[in-house]
């Protein structure tokens, strides 16, 4: 019986027939980049052999079926670039996936704390939705995650100090939210970081010196926040240059000579 269904990058349209769930032995569904519409059939949640599911870049609407949480063999779930609404089902925390991509939808509500159970996750992409509330501290359990992208949402509160559990993390992007509080010192403990984007939020206080000392760091974007104080001159003594943007804050001089563009700073000494 059929185990792999790959119809990606065509011009298929219309709804997916509900009796697709009769294909009980399907392991691989790849329907990305078409014009499919309608809701995601809940019957997909009965395909217990499924390991790969990608329906990105279509016109699916409605909610994410909680039944996906039954797919114990699923490793890859990509529902990005659709018109999905409602909350992220907490049942997704039952999965054993390494990639979860829900970006560019209209999902709302909070990030479920249960996503912290996805201990094999390597990529978490929730960007460009309407998610609100705090970043759950439970996400600190994601010790294998390499990339976390939460930008373009309505997230608030602080960056959880449990983020020091992201020991493998290379890229963190939370730009364009409503996050506040100080940049946690624990962020400077993530020695594999290459790219950090905290811009267009409400962070305050200074830049943790440990963050500036991460040898692999290539890009640090912290512009348009409420950051203040001075920036350590050590920043210019690094072996490798960092792309850094600091404009739209309240940093005070002296500014490290290697930062080419200071921009507007409302220094309050």
CSV table of C-alpha atoms in Angstrom, one decimal:
chain,number,residue,atom,x,y,z
A,1,UNK,CA,0.0,0.0,0.0
A,2,UNK,CA,1.0,3.6,-0.5
A,3,UNK,CA,3.7,4.8,1.9
A,4,UNK,CA,4.8,8.1,0.3
A,5,UNK,CA,2.6,10.9,-1.2
A,6,UNK,CA,4.6,13.8,-2.7
A,7,UNK,CA,2.5,16.2,-4.8
A,8,UNK,CA,4.5,19.4,-3.9
A,9,UNK,CA,5.0,22.4,-6.1
A,10,UNK,CA,2.0,21.9,-8.5
A,11,UNK,CA,-1.2,23.8,-9.0
A,12,UNK,CA,-3.5,21.4,-7.1
A,13,UNK,CA,-6.5,23.2,-5.6
A,14,UNK,CA,-9.6,22.4,-3.6
A,15,UNK,CA,-10.1,20.4,-0.4
A,16,UNK,CA,-8.2,17.3,0.6
A,17,UNK,CA,-10.7,14.3,0.4
A,18,UNK,CA,-11.6,13.1,3.9
A,19,UNK,CA,-11.1,9.5,2.9
A,20,UNK,CA,-7.4,10.1,2.6
A,21,UNK,CA,-7.3,8.7,6.1
A,22,UNK,CA,-7.9,5.3,4.7
A,23,UNK,CA,-4.2,5.3,3.6
A,24,UNK,CA,-3.3,4.0,7.0
A,25,UNK,CA,0.3,3.1,6.0
A,26,UNK,CA,1.3,6.5,4.7
A,27,UNK,CA,4.6,7.6,6.3
A,28,UNK,CA,5.4,10.6,4.2
A,29,UNK,CA,3.0,13.4,3.1
A,30,UNK,CA,4.5,16.3,1.1
A,31,UNK,CA,1.8,18.6,-0.4
A,32,UNK,CA,3.7,21.9,0.0
A,33,UNK,CA,3.3,24.8,-2.5
A,34,UNK,CA,-0.1,24.2,-4.0
A,35,UNK,CA,-3.4,25.9,-3.7
A,36,UNK,CA,-5.2,23.5,-1.4
A,37,UNK,CA,-8.0,25.1,0.7
A,38,UNK,CA,-10.4,24.1,3.5
A,39,UNK,CA,-9.5,22.7,6.9
A,40,UNK,CA,-6.8,20.1,7.7
A,41,UNK,CA,-8.7,16.7,7.9
A,42,UNK,CA,-8.6,15.4,11.5
A,43,UNK,CA,-8.2,12.0,10.0
A,44,UNK,CA,-4.5,12.7,9.5
A,45,UNK,CA,-4.3,12.1,13.3
A,46,UNK,CA,-5.1,8.5,12.7
A,47,UNK,CA,-2.2,7.8,10.4
A,48,UNK,CA,0.0,6.4,13.1
A,49,UNK,CA,2.9,5.4,10.8
A,50,UNK,CA,3.5,9.0,9.7
A,51,UNK,CA,7.0,10.3,10.1
A,52,UNK,CA,7.0,13.4,7.8
A,53,UNK,CA,4.1,15.9,7.2
A,54,UNK,CA,4.5,19.0,5.1
A,55,UNK,CA,1.6,21.0,3.8
A,56,UNK,CA,3.3,24.4,3.8
A,57,UNK,CA,2.5,27.3,1.4
A,58,UNK,CA,-1.1,26.5,0.7
A,59,UNK,CA,-4.4,28.1,1.7
A,60,UNK,CA,-5.5,25.9,4.6
A,61,UNK,CA,-7.6,27.5,7.2
A,62,UNK,CA,-9.3,26.6,10.5
A,63,UNK,CA,-7.5,25.2,13.5
A,64,UNK,CA,-4.6,22.7,13.9
A,65,UNK,CA,-6.2,19.4,14.7
A,66,UNK,CA,-5.2,18.3,18.2
A,67,UNK,CA,-5.3,14.7,16.8
A,68,UNK,CA,-1.7,15.3,15.5
A,69,UNK,CA,-0.6,14.7,19.0
A,70,UNK,CA,-1.3,10.9,18.5
A,71,UNK,CA,1.4,10.6,15.8
A,72,UNK,CA,4.1,9.1,18.0
A,73,UNK,CA,6.4,8.4,15.0
A,74,UNK,CA,6.2,11.9,13.5
A,75,UNK,CA,9.5,13.6,13.2
A,76,UNK,CA,8.8,16.6,11.0
A,77,UNK,CA,5.7,18.8,11.0
A,78,UNK,CA,5.5,21.9,8.7
A,79,UNK,CA,2.2,23.7,8.5
A,80,UNK,CA,3.7,27.1,7.7
A,81,UNK,CA,2.4,29.8,5.2
A,82,UNK,CA,-1.2,29.0,5.4
A,83,UNK,CA,-4.2,30.7,7.0
A,84,UNK,CA,-4.5,28.7,10.2
A,85,UNK,CA,-6.2,30.3,13.2
A,86,UNK,CA,-6.9,29.4,16.8
A,87,UNK,CA,-4.4,28.2,19.4
A,88,UNK,CA,-1.4,25.9,19.1
A,89,UNK,CA,-2.8,22.5,20.5
A,90,UNK,CA,-1.0,21.5,23.7
A,91,UNK,CA,-1.2,17.9,22.4
A,92,UNK,CA,1.7,18.7,20.0
A,93,UNK,CA,3.9,18.4,23.2
A,94,UNK,CA,3.3,14.6,23.0
A,95,UNK,CA,5.3,14.4,19.7
A,96,UNK,CA,8.9,13.3,19.2
A,97,UNK,CA,9.6,15.7,16.4
A,98,UNK,CA,12.9,17.4,15.5
A,99,UNK,CA,11.3,20.2,13.4
A,100,UNK,CA,8.1,22.2,14.2
A,101,UNK,CA,7.3,25.0,11.7
A,102,UNK,CA,4.0,26.9,12.1
A,103,UNK,CA,5.3,30.3,10.9
A,104,UNK,CA,3.3,32.8,8.7
A,105,UNK,CA,-0.2,31.8,9.9
A,106,UNK,CA,-2.7,33.6,12.1
A,107,UNK,CA,-2.3,31.5,15.2
A,108,UNK,CA,-3.2,33.2,18.5
A,109,UNK,CA,-3.1,32.5,22.2
A,110,UNK,CA,-0.1,31.5,24.2
A,111,UNK,CA,2.8,29.2,23.4
A,112,UNK,CA,1.8,26.0,25.1
A,113,UNK,CA,4.1,25.0,28.0
A,114,UNK,CA,3.9,21.5,26.7
A,115,UNK,CA,6.2,22.4,23.8
A,116,UNK,CA,9.0,22.1,26.4
A,117,UNK,CA,8.5,18.3,26.2
A,118,UNK,CA,9.9,18.3,22.6
A,119,UNK,CA,13.4,17.4,23.8
A,120,UNK,CA,14.6,16.3,20.4
A,121,UNK,CA,13.5,19.6,18.7
A,122,UNK,CA,16.2,21.2,16.5
A,123,UNK,CA,14.1,23.9,14.9
A,124,UNK,CA,11.2,25.9,16.4
A,125,UNK,CA,9.6,28.3,14.0
A,126,UNK,CA,6.6,30.2,15.2
A,127,UNK,CA,7.3,33.6,13.6
A,128,UNK,CA,4.7,35.9,12.0
A,129,UNK,CA,1.6,34.8,13.9
A,130,UNK,CA,-0.5,36.6,16.5
A,131,UNK,CA,0.9,34.7,19.6
A,132,UNK,CA,0.7,36.5,22.9
A,133,UNK,CA,1.6,36.0,26.6
A,134,UNK,CA,5.0,35.0,27.9
A,135,UNK,CA,7.6,32.7,26.5
A,136,UNK,CA,7.2,29.6,28.6
A,137,UNK,CA,10.1,28.8,30.9
A,138,UNK,CA,9.5,25.1,30.0
A,139,UNK,CA,11.2,25.8,26.7
A,140,UNK,CA,14.5,25.8,28.6
A,141,UNK,CA,14.3,22.0,28.3
A,142,UNK,CA,15.0,22.1,24.6
A,143,UNK,CA,18.7,21.3,24.9
A,144,UNK,CA,19.1,20.2,21.3
A,145,UNK,CA,17.5,23.2,19.6
A,146,UNK,CA,19.7,25.1,17.1
A,147,UNK,CA,17.2,27.7,16.0
A,148,UNK,CA,14.3,29.5,17.7
A,149,UNK,CA,12.3,32.0,15.7
A,150,UNK,CA,9.5,33.8,17.5
A,151,UNK,CA,9.6,37.2,15.7
A,152,UNK,CA,6.6,39.2,14.6
A,153,UNK,CA,4.2,38.2,17.3
A,154,UNK,CA,2.7,39.9,20.3
A,155,UNK,CA,4.8,38.2,23.0
A,156,UNK,CA,5.3,40.0,26.3
A,157,UNK,CA,7.1,39.5,29.6
A,158,UNK,CA,10.8,38.6,30.0
A,159,UNK,CA,13.2,36.3,28.3
A,160,UNK,CA,13.1,33.3,30.7
A,161,UNK,CA,16.3,32.7,32.6
A,162,UNK,CA,15.8,29.0,31.9
A,163,UNK,CA,17.1,29.8,28.4
A,164,UNK,CA,20.5,28.7,29.6
A,165,UNK,CA,19.2,25.2,28.8
A,166,UNK,CA,19.5,26.0,25.1
A,167,UNK,CA,23.1,24.8,25.1
A,168,UNK,CA,23.1,24.0,21.4
A,169,UNK,CA,21.4,27.2,20.3
A,170,UNK,CA,22.9,29.0,17.3
A,171,UNK,CA,20.2,31.5,16.3
A,172,UNK,CA,17.6,33.3,18.4
A,173,UNK,CA,15.2,35.8,16.8
A,174,UNK,CA,12.5,37.5,18.9
A,175,UNK,CA,12.4,40.9,17.1
A,176,UNK,CA,9.1,42.8,16.9
A,177,UNK,CA,7.4,41.7,20.0
A,178,UNK,CA,6.6,43.4,23.3
A,179,UNK,CA,9.2,41.7,25.4
A,180,UNK,CA,10.6,43.6,28.4
A,181,UNK,CA,13.0,43.4,31.3
A,182,UNK,CA,16.7,42.9,31.2
A,183,UNK,CA,18.6,40.8,28.7
A,184,UNK,CA,19.4,37.8,30.9
A,185,UNK,CA,23.0,37.1,31.8
A,186,UNK,CA,22.2,33.5,31.0
A,187,UNK,CA,22.1,34.4,27.3
A,188,UNK,CA,25.9,34.9,27.5
A,189,UNK,CA,26.3,31.3,28.6
A,190,UNK,CA,25.1,30.0,25.2
A,191,UNK,CA,28.5,29.7,23.6
A,192,UNK,CA,27.3,28.3,20.3
A,193,UNK,CA,25.3,31.5,19.4
A,194,UNK,CA,26.0,33.0,16.0
A,195,UNK,CA,23.0,35.3,15.7
A,196,UNK,CA,20.8,37.1,18.2
A,197,UNK,CA,18.0,39.5,17.2
A,198,UNK,CA,16.2,41.3,20.1
A,199,UNK,CA,15.3,44.4,18.2
A,200,UNK,CA,12.0,46.3,18.3
A,201,UNK,CA,11.1,45.3,21.9
A,202,UNK,CA,11.1,47.0,25.3
A,203,UNK,CA,14.3,45.5,26.8
A,204,UNK,CA,16.0,47.7,29.4
A,205,UNK,CA,19.3,47.8,31.2
A,206,UNK,CA,22.7,47.0,29.7
A,207,UNK,CA,24.2,44.4,27.4
A,208,UNK,CA,25.6,41.5,29.5
A,209,UNK,CA,29.4,41.4,29.0
A,210,UNK,CA,29.3,37.6,28.7
A,211,UNK,CA,27.1,38.0,25.6
A,212,UNK,CA,29.7,40.2,23.9
A,213,UNK,CA,32.4,37.6,24.7
A,214,UNK,CA,30.8,34.7,22.8
A,215,UNK,CA,33.4,33.9,20.2
A,216,UNK,CA,31.1,32.5,17.6
A,217,UNK,CA,28.7,35.5,17.7
A,218,UNK,CA,28.4,37.1,14.2
A,219,UNK,CA,25.3,39.2,14.5
A,220,UNK,CA,23.8,41.1,17.5
A,221,UNK,CA,20.7,43.2,16.7
A,222,UNK,CA,19.4,45.1,19.7
A,223,UNK,CA,18.2,48.3,18.1
A,224,UNK,CA,14.9,50.1,19.1
A,225,UNK,CA,14.7,49.1,22.7
A,226,UNK,CA,15.1,50.9,26.0
A,227,UNK,CA,18.7,49.7,26.7
A,228,UNK,CA,21.0,52.0,28.5
A,229,UNK,CA,24.5,52.3,30.2
A,230,UNK,CA,27.7,52.0,28.3
A,231,UNK,CA,29.0,49.3,26.0
A,232,UNK,CA,32.1,47.5,27.1
A,233,UNK,CA,35.2,48.5,25.0
A,234,UNK,CA,36.1,44.8,25.0
A,235,UNK,CA,33.6,44.5,22.2
A,236,UNK,CA,36.3,45.9,19.8
A,237,UNK,CA,39.0,43.5,21.0
A,238,UNK,CA,37.3,40.4,19.6
A,239,UNK,CA,39.1,38.2,17.1
A,240,UNK,CA,36.1,38.4,14.7
A,241,UNK,CA,33.9,41.4,13.9
A,242,UNK,CA,30.2,41.3,14.9
A,243,UNK,CA,27.5,43.0,12.9
A,244,UNK,CA,25.8,45.1,15.6
A,245,UNK,CA,22.9,47.6,15.5
A,246,UNK,CA,22.3,49.7,18.6
A,247,UNK,CA,20.3,52.7,17.4
A,248,UNK,CA,17.1,53.7,19.1
A,249,UNK,CA,18.3,53.1,22.6
A,250,UNK,CA,19.7,55.1,25.5
A,251,UNK,CA,23.3,54.1,25.5
A,252,UNK,CA,25.8,56.7,26.7
A,253,UNK,CA,29.3,57.5,25.4
A,254,UNK,CA,32.1,56.6,25.1
A,255,UNK,CA,31.0,54.3,22.3
A,256,UNK,CA,33.3,51.5,21.2
A,257,UNK,CA,35.2,52.8,18.1
A,258,UNK,CA,34.4,49.7,16.1
A,259,UNK,CA,30.7,50.4,16.1
A,260,UNK,CA,30.3,52.3,12.9
A,261,UNK,CA,26.7,53.5,13.3
A,262,UNK,CA,25.6,54.7,16.7
A,263,UNK,CA,22.4,56.3,15.6
A,264,UNK,CA,20.1,58.2,17.9
A,265,UNK,CA,20.7,57.6,21.6
A,266,UNK,CA,18.8,59.3,24.4
A,267,UNK,CA,21.6,59.0,26.9
A,268,UNK,CA,20.4,59.9,30.4
A,269,UNK,CA,23.5,60.1,32.6
